[in-house]
Short mmCIF file of C-alpha atoms in Angstrom, two decimals:
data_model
loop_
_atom_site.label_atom_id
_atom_site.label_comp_id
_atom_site.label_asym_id
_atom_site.label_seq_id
_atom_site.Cartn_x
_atom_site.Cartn_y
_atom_site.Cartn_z
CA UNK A 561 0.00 0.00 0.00
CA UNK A 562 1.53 3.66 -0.85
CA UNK A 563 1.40 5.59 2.42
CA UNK A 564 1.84 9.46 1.60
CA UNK A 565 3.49 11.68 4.75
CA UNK A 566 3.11 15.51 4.62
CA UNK A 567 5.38 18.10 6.14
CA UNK A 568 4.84 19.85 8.37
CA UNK A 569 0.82 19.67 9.60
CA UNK A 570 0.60 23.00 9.61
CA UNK A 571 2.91 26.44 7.97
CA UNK A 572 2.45 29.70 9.92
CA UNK A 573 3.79 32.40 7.49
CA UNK A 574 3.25 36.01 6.36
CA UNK A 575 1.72 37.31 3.04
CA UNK A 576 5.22 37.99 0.91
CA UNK A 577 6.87 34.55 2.27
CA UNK A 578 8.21 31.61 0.71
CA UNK A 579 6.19 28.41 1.38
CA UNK A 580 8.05 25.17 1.08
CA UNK A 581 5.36 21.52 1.79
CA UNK A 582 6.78 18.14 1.51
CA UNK A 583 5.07 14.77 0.54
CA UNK A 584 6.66 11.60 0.89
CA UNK A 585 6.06 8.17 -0.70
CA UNK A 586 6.37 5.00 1.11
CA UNK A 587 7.36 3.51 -2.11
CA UNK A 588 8.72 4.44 -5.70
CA UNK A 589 6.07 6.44 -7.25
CA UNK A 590 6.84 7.62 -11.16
CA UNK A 591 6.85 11.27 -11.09
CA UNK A 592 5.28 12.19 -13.50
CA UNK A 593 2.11 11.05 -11.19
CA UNK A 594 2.43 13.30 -8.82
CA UNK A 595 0.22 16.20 -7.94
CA UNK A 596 -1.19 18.78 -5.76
CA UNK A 597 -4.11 20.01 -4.94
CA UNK A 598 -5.30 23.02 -2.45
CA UNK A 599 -8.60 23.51 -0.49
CA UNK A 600 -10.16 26.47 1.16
CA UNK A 601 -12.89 25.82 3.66
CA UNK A 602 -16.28 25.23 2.30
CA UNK A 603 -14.92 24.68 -0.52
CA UNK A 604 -14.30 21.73 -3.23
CA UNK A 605 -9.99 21.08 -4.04
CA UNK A 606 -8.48 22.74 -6.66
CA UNK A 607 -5.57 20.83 -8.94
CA UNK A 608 -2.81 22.81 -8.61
CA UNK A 609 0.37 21.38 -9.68
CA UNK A 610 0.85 17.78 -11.63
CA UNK A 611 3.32 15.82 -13.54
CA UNK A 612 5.25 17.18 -10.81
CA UNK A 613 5.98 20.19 -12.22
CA UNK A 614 3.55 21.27 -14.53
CA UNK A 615 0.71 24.10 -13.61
CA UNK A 616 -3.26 23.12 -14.32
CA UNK A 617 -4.89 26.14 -15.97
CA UNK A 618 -5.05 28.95 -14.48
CA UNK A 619 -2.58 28.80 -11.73
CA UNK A 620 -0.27 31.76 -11.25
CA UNK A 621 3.84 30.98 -11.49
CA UNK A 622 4.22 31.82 -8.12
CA UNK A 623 3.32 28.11 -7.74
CA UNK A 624 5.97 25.29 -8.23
CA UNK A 625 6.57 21.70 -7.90
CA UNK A 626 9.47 19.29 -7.87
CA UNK A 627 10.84 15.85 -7.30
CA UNK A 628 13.01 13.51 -6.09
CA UNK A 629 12.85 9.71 -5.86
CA UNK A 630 10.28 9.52 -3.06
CA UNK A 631 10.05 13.23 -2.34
CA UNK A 632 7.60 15.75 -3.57
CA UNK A 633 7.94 19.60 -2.88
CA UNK A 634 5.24 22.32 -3.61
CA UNK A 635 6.53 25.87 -3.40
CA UNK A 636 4.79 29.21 -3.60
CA UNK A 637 7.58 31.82 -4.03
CA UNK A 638 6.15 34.66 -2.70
CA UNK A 639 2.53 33.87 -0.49
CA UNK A 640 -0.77 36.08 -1.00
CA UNK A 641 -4.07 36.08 1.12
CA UNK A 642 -5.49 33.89 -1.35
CA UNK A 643 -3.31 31.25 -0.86
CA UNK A 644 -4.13 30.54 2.64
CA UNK A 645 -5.64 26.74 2.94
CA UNK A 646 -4.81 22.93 2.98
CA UNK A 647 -2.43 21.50 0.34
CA UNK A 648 -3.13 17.99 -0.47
CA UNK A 649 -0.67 15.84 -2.78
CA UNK A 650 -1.87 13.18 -4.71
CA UNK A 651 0.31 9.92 -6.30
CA UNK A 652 -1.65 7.79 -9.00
CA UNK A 653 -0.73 4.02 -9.28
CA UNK A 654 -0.07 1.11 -6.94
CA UNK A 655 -2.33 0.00 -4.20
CA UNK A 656 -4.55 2.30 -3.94
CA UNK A 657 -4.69 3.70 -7.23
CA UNK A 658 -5.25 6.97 -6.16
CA UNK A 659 -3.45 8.17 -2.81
CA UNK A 660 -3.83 11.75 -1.11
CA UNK A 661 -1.40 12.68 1.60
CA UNK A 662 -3.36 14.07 4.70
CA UNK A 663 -2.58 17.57 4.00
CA UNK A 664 -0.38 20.70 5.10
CA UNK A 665 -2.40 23.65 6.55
CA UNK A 666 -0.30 27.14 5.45
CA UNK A 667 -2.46 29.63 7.65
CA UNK A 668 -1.65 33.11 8.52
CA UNK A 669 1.11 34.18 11.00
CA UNK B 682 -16.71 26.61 -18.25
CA UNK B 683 -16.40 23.17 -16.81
CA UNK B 684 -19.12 22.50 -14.08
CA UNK B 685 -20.24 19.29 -12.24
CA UNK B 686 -22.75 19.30 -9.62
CA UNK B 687 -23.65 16.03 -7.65
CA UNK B 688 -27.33 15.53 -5.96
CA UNK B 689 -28.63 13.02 -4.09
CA UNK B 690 -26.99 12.62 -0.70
CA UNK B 691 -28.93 13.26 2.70
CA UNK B 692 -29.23 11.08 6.25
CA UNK B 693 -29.49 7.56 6.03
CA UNK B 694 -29.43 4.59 8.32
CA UNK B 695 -26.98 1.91 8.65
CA UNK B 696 -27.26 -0.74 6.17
CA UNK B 697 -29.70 1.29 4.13
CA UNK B 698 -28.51 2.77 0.62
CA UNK B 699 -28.36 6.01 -1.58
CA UNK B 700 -27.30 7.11 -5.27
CA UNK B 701 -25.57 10.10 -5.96
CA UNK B 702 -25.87 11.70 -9.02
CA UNK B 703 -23.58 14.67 -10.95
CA UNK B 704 -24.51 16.25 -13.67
CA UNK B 705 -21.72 17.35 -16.02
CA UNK B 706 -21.53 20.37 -18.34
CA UNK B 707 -19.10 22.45 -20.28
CA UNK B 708 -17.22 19.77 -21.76
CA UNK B 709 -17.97 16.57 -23.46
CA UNK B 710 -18.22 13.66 -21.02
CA UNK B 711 -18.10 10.86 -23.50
CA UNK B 712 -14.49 11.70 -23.86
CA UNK B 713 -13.15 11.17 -19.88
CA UNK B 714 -12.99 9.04 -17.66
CA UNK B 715 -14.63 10.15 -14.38
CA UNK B 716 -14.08 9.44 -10.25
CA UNK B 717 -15.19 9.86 -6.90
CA UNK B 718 -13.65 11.02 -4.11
CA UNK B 719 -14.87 11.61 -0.47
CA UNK B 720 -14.00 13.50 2.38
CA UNK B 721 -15.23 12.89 6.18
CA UNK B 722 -15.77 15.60 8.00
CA UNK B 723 -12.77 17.38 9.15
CA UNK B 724 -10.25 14.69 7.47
CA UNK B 725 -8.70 14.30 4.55
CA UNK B 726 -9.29 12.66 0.54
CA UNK B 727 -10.07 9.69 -0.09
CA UNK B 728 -10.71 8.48 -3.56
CA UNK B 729 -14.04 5.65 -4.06
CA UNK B 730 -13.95 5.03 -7.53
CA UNK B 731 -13.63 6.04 -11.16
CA UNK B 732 -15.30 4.91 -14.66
CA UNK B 733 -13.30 4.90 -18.31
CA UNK B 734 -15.28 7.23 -20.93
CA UNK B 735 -17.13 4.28 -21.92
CA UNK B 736 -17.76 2.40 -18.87
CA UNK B 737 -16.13 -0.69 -19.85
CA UNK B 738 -13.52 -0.01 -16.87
CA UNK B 739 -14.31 0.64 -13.24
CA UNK B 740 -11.91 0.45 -10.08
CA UNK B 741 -13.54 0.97 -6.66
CA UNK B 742 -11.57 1.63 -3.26
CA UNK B 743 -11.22 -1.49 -1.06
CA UNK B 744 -13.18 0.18 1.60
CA UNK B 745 -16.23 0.30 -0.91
CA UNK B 746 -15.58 -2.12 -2.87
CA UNK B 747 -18.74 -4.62 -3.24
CA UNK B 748 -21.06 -2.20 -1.74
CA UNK B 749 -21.15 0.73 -4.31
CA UNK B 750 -21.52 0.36 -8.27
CA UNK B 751 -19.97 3.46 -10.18
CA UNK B 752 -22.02 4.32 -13.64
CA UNK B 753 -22.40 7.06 -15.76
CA UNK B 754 -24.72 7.83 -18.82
CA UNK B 755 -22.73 9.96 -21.51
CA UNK B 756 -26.30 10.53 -23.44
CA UNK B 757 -27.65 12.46 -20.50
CA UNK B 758 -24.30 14.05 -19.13
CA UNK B 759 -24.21 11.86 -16.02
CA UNK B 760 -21.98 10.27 -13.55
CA UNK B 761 -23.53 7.94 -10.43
CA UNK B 762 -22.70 6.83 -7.20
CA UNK B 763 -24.87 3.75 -6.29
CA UNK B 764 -23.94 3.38 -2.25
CA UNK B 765 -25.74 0.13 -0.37
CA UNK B 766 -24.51 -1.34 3.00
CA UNK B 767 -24.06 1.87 4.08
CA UNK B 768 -21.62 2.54 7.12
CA UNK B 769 -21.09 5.19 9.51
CA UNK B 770 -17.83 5.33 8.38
CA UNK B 771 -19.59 6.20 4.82
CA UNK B 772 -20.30 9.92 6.30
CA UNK B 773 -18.79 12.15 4.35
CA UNK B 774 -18.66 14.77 1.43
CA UNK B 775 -18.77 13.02 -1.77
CA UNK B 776 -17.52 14.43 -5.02
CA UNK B 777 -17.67 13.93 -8.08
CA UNK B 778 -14.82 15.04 -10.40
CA UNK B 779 -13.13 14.60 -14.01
CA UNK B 780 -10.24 12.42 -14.18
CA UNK B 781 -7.07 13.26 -16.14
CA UNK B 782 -3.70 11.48 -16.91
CA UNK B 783 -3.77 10.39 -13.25
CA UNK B 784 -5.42 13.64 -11.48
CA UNK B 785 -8.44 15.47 -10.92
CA UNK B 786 -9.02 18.49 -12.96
CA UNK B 787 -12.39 20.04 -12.09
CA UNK B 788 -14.36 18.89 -9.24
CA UNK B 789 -18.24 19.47 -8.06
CA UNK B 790 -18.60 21.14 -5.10
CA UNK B 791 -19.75 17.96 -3.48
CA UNK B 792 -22.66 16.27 -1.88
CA UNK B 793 -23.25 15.15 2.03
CA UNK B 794 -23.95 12.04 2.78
CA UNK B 795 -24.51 11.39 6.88
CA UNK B 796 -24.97 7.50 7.58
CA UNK B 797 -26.72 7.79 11.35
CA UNK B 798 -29.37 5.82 13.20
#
């Protein structure tokens, strides 16, 4: 079974800052399956970042992904008010076929 | 633009059973393959189940697998959830979203479904 860890639970930072999540894979995942998504209360996710590195429509370039062997980074370079939430990555293949992590809260400072 | 909106969720008992519905718009959705994913409240995703475009191919979750049937009708822009056995451990926000190349591109804004005596 492909176990996903996130880090840390939760991000306390300041509009303006750098934002730097981490997902981990219990086991090899291709990268090119990788993803993240965001969430804002009340509301539905939102596909961020897949493939790892590639931006779904509509997502500003302050948004970035990356990875390496097991590890999965999301960065947002420079953090607005709008980007306040939970961050959810997502691994597609193995057992189950779809995985989430259990999320990253970024909330204000 | 893309929108799907699911219908059909509400309070049921244990052991009793529910279909959710979504209806899809804004794109065609004889050409993807479609999913559902869940969230209890307060917790995380959990993905149920998805369909290929033409419903030959379905894959269901071990936790549901046996109990709900995944369907969809392309003619009438529609994606189901048929849920029986139900479980508390059922109660959560179900959505239903659009699958593609191994993620989740638009979602609905999701359905309740609360599985109490």
């Amino acid at each position: 079974e492909t176990v996903l860890t996130q880090s840390p639970d939760t991000l306390s930072l300041s509009p303006g800052q750098r934002a730097t999540l981490s997902c981990k894979a219990s086991q090899s995942v291709a990268s090119n399956y990788v993803g993240w998504y965001q969430q804002k209360p009340g509301q539905a996710p939102r596909l961020l970042i897949y493939g790892p590195s590639t931006r779904a429509t509509g997502i500003p370039d302050r948004f970035s992904g990356s990875a390496s062997g097991t590890d999965f980074t999301l960065t947002i370079s420079r953090l607005e008010p709008e980007d306040f939430g939970i961050y959810y990555c997502q691994v597609y293949g193995g057992s189950p076929l779809f995985t989430f992590g259990p999320g990253t809260t970024v909330d204000v400072k | 633009q893309v929108q799907l909106v699911e219908s059909g969720g509400g309070l049921v008992k244990p052991g009793g059973s529910l279909r959710l519905s979504c209806a899809a718009s804004g794109f065609i959705l004889s050409e993807y393959y479609m999913a559902w994913i869940r969230q209890a409240p307060g917790k995380g995703l959990e993905w149920v189940s998805y369909i290929s475009s033409d419903s030959s191919y379905t894959k269901y979750a071990d936790s549901v697998k046996g109990r709900f049937t995944i369907s969809r009708d392309n003619a009438n822009n529609s994606l189901y959830l048929q849920m029986s056995s139900l479980r508390g451990e059922d109660t959560a926000k179900y959505y239903c979203a659009r699958y593609l190349f191994g993620f989740f591109d638009h979602w609905g804004q999701g359905e309740l479904v609360t599985v109490s005596s």
